[in-house]
JSON list of C-alpha atoms in Angstrom, two decimals:
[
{"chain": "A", "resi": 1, "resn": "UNK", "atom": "CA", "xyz": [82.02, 117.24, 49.02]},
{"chain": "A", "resi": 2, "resn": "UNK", "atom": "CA", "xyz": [79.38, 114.14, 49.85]},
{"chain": "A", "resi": 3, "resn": "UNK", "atom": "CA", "xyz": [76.09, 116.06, 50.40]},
{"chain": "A", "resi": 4, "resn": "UNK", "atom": "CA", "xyz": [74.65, 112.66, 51.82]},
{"chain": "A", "resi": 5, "resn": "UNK", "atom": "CA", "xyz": [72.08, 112.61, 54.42]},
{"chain": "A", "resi": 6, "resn": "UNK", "atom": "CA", "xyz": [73.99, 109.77, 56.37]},
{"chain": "A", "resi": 7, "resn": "UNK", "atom": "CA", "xyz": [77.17, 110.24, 57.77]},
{"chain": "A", "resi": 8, "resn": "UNK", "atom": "CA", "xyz": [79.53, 106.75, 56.93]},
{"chain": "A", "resi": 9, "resn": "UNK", "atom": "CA", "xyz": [82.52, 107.39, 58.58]},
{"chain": "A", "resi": 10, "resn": "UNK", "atom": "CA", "xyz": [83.44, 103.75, 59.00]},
{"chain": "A", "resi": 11, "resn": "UNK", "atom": "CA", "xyz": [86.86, 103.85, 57.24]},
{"chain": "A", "resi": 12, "resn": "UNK", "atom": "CA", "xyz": [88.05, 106.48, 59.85]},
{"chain": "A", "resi": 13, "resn": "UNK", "atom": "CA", "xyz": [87.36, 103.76, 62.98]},
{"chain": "A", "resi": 14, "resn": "UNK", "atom": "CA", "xyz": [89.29, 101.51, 63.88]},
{"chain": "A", "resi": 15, "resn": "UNK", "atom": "CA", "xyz": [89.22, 97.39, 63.61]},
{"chain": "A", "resi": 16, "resn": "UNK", "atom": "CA", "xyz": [88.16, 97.56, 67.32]},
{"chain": "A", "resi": 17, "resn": "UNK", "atom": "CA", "xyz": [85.89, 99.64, 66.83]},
{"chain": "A", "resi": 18, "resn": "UNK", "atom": "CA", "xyz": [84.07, 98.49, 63.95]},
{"chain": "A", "resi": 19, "resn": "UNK", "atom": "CA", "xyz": [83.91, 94.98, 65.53]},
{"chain": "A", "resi": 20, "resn": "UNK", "atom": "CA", "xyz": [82.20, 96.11, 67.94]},
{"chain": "A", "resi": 21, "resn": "UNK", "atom": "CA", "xyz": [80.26, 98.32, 65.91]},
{"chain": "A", "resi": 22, "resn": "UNK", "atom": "CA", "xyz": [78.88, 95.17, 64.05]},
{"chain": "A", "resi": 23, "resn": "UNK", "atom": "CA", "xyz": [78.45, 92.76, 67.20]},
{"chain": "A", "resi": 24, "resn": "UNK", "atom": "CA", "xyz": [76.78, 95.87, 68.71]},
{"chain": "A", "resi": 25, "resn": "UNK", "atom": "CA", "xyz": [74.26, 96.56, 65.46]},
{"chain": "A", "resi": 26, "resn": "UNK", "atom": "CA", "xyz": [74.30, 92.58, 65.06]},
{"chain": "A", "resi": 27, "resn": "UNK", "atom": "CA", "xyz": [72.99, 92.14, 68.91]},
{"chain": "A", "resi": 28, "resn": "UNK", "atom": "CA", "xyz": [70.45, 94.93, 68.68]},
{"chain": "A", "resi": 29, "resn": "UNK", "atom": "CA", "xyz": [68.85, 93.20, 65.64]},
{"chain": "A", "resi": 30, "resn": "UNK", "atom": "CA", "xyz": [68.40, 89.68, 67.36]},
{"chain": "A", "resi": 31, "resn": "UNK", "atom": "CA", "xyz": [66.37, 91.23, 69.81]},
{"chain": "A", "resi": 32, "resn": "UNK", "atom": "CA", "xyz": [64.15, 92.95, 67.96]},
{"chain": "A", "resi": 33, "resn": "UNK", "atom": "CA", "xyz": [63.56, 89.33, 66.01]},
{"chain": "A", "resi": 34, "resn": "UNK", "atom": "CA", "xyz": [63.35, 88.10, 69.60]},
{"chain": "A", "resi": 35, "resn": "UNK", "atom": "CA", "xyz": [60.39, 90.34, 70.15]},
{"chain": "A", "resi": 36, "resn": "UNK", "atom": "CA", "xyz": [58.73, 89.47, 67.02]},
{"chain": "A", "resi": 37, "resn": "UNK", "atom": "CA", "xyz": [58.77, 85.80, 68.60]},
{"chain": "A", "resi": 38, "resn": "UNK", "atom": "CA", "xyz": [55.49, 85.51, 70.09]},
{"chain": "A", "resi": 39, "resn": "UNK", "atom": "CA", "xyz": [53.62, 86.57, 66.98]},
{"chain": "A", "resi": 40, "resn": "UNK", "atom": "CA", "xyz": [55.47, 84.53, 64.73]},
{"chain": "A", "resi": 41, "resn": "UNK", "atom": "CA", "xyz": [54.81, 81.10, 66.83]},
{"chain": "A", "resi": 42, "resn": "UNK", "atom": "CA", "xyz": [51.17, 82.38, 67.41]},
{"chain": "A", "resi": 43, "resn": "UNK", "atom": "CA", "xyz": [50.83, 82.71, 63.78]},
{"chain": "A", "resi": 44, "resn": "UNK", "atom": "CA", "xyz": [52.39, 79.01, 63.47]},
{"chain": "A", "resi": 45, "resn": "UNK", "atom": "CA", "xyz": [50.30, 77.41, 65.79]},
{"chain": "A", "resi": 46, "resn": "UNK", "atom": "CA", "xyz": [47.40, 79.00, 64.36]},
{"chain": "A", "resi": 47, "resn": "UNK", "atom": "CA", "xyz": [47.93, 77.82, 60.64]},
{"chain": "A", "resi": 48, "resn": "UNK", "atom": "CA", "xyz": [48.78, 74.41, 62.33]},
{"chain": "A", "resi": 49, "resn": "UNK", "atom": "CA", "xyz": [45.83, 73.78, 64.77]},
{"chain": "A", "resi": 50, "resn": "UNK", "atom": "CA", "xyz": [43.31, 76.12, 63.49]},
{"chain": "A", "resi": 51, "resn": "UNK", "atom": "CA", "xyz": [43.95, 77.23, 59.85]},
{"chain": "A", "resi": 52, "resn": "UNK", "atom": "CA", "xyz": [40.28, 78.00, 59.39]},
{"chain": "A", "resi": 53, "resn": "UNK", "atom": "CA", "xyz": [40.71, 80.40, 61.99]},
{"chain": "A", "resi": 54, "resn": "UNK", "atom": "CA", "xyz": [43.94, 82.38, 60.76]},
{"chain": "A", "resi": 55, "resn": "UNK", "atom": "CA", "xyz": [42.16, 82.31, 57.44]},
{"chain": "A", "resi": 56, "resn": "UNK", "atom": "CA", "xyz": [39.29, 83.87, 58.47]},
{"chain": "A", "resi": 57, "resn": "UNK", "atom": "CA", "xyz": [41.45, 86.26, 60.61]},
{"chain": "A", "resi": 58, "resn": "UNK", "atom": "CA", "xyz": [43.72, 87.39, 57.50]},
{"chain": "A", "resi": 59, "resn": "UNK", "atom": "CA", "xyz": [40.11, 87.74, 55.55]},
{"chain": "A", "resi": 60, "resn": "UNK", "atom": "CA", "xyz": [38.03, 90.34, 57.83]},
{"chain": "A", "resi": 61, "resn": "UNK", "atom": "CA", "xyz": [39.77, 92.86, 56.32]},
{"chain": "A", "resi": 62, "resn": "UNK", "atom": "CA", "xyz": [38.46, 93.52, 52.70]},
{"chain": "A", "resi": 63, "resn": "UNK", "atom": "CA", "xyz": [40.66, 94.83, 49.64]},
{"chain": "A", "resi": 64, "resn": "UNK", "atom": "CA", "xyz": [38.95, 98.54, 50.21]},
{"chain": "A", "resi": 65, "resn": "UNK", "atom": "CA", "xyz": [40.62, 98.57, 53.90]},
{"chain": "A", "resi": 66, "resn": "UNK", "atom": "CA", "xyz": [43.44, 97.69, 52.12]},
{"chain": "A", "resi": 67, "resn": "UNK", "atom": "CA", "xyz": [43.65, 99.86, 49.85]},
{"chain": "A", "resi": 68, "resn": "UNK", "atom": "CA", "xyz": [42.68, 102.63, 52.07]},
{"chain": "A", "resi": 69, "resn": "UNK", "atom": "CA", "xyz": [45.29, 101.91, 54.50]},
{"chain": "A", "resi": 70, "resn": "UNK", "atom": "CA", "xyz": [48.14, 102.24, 51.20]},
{"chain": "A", "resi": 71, "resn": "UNK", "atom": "CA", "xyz": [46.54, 105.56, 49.67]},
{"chain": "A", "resi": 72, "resn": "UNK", "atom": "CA", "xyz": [46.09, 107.08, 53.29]},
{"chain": "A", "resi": 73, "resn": "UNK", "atom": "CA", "xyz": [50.20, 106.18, 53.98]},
{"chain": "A", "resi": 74, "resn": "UNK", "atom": "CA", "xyz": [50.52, 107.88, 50.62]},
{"chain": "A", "resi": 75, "resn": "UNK", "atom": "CA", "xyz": [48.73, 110.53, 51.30]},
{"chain": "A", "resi": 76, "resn": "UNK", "atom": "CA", "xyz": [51.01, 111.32, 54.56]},
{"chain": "A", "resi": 77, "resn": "UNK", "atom": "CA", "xyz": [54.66, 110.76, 53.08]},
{"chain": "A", "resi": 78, "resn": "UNK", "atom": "CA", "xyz": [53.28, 113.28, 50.58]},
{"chain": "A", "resi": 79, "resn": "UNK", "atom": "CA", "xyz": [52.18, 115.91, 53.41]},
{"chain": "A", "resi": 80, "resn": "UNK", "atom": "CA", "xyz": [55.58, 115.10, 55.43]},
{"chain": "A", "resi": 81, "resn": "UNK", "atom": "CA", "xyz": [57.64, 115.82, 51.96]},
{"chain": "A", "resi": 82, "resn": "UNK", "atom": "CA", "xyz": [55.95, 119.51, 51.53]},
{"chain": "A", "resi": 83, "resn": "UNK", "atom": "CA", "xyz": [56.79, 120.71, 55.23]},
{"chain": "A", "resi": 84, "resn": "UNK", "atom": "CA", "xyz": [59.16, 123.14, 55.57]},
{"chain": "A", "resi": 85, "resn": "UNK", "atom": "CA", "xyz": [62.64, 121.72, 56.25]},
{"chain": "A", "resi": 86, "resn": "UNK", "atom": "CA", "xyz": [64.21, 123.90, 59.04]},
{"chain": "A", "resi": 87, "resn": "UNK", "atom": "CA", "xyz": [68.48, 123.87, 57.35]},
{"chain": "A", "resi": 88, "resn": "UNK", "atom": "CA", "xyz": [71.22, 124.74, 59.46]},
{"chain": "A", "resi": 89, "resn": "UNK", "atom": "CA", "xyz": [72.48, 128.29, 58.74]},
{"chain": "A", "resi": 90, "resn": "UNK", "atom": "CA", "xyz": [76.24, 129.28, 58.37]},
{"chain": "A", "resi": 91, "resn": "UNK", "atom": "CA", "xyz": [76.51, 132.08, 60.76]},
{"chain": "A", "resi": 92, "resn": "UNK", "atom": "CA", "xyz": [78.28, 135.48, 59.65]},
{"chain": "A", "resi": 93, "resn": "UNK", "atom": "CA", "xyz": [82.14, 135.53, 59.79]},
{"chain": "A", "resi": 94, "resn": "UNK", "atom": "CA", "xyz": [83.31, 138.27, 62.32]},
{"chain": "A", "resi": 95, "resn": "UNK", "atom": "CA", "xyz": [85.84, 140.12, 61.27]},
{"chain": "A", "resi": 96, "resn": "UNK", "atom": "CA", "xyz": [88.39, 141.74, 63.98]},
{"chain": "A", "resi": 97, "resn": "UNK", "atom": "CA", "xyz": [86.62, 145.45, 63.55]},
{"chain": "A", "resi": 98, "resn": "UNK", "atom": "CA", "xyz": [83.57, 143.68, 65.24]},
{"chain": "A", "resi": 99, "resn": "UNK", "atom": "CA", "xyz": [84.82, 142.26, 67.59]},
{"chain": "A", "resi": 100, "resn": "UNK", "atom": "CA", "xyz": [86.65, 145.47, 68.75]},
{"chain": "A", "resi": 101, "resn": "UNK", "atom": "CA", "xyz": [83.35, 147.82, 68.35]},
{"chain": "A", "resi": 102, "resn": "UNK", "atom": "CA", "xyz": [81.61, 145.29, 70.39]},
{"chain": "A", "resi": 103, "resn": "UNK", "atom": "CA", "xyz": [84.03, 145.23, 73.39]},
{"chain": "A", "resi": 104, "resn": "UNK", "atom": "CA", "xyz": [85.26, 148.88, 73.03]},
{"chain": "A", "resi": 105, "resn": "UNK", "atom": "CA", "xyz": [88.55, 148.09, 72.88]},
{"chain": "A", "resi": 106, "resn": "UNK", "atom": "CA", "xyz": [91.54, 148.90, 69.79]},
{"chain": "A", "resi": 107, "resn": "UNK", "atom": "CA", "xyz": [91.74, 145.92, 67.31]},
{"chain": "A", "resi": 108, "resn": "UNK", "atom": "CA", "xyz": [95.43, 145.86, 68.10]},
{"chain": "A", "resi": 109, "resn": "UNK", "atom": "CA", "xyz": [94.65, 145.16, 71.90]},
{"chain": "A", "resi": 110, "resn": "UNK", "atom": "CA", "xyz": [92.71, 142.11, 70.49]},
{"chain": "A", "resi": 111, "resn": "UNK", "atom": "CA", "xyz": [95.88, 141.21, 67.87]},
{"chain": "A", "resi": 112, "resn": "UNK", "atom": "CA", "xyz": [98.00, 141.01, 70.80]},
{"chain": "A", "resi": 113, "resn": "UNK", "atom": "CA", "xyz": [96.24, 139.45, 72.94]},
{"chain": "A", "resi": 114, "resn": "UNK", "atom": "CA", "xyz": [95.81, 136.38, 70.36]},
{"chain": "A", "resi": 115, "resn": "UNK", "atom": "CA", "xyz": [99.23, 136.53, 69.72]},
{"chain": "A", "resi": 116, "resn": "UNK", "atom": "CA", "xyz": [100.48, 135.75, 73.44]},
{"chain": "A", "resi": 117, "resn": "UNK", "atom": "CA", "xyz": [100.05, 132.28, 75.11]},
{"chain": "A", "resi": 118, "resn": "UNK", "atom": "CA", "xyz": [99.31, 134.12, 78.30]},
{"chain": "A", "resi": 119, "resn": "UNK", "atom": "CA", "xyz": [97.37, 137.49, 78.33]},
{"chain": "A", "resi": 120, "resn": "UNK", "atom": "CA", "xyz": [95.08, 139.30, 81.42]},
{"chain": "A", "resi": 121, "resn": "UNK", "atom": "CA", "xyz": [91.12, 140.22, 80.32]},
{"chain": "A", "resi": 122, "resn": "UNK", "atom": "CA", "xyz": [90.15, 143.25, 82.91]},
{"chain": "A", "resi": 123, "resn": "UNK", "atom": "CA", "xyz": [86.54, 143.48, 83.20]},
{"chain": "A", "resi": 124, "resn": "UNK", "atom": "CA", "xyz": [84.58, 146.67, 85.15]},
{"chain": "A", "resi": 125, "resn": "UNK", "atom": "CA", "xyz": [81.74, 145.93, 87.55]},
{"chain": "A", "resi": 126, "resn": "UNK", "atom": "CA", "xyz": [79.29, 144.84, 84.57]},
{"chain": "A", "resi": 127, "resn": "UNK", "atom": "CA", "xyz": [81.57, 142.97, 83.21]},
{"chain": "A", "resi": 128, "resn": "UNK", "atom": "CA", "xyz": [82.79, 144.74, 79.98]},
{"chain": "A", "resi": 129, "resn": "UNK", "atom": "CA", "xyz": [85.84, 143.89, 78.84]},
{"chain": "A", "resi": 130, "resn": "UNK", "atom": "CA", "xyz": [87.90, 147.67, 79.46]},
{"chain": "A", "resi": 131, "resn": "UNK", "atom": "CA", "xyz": [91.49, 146.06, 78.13]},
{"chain": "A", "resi": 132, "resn": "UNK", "atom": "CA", "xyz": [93.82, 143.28, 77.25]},
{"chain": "A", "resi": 133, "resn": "UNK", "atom": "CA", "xyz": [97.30, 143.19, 79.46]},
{"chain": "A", "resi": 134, "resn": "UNK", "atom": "CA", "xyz": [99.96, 140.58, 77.70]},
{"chain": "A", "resi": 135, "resn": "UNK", "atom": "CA", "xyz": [102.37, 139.28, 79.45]}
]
């Protein structure tokens, strides 16, 4: 069994599908480039016109701010990797005796009951289930 975090079930769609899948995914990145847009030609026009100025820019920050910035991201993926991960937990398998002390009924009531394509639930006034009628 693949224990993987991300589910590929590609193979299992069809040509349709995974065409437009990919135009979809393909679409979604061009936009985000398209957003990226005005920084990019700011950037451009600023190392054209006024290099002085982007240099200056790049340089206010100095190799401590850097370096703080790296060690602080560090410093959080290590605090996000120690919190508790909350895993999904298999719940208990019922087994036909529970069911039937729940309700209050006889197991073979239930047996029946799942046997028959058709069968009647009665319910009292709270709603208990008091037996199973098949047809």
């Amino acid at each position: 069994m693949n224990h993987a975090l991300i589910i590929d079930a590609r193979q299992q769609l069809r040509w349709h599908q995974r065409l437009f899948s990919d135009t979809s995914t393909a679409m979604m990145w061009g936009i985000w480039l398209l957003l990226w847009r005005p920084v990019l030609i700011f950037t451009w026009v600023m190392s054209v016109k006024h290099p002085a100025a982007l240099l200056h820019f790049l340089n206010m920050a100095s190799f401590e701010d850097y370096m703080t910035a790296l060690f602080s991201a560090v410093a959080a993926l290590l605090l996000w990797s120690t919190l508790p991960s909350h895993k999904v937990k298999n719940p208990v398998a019922r087994t036909l005796d529970d069911y039937a002390s729940h309700f209050g009924i006889q197991p073979e009531q239930i047996e029946t009951g799942r046997a028959q394509t058709i069968c009647v639930v009665h319910h009292d006034d709270q709603g208990r289930i008091i037996r199973i009628e098949s047809t």
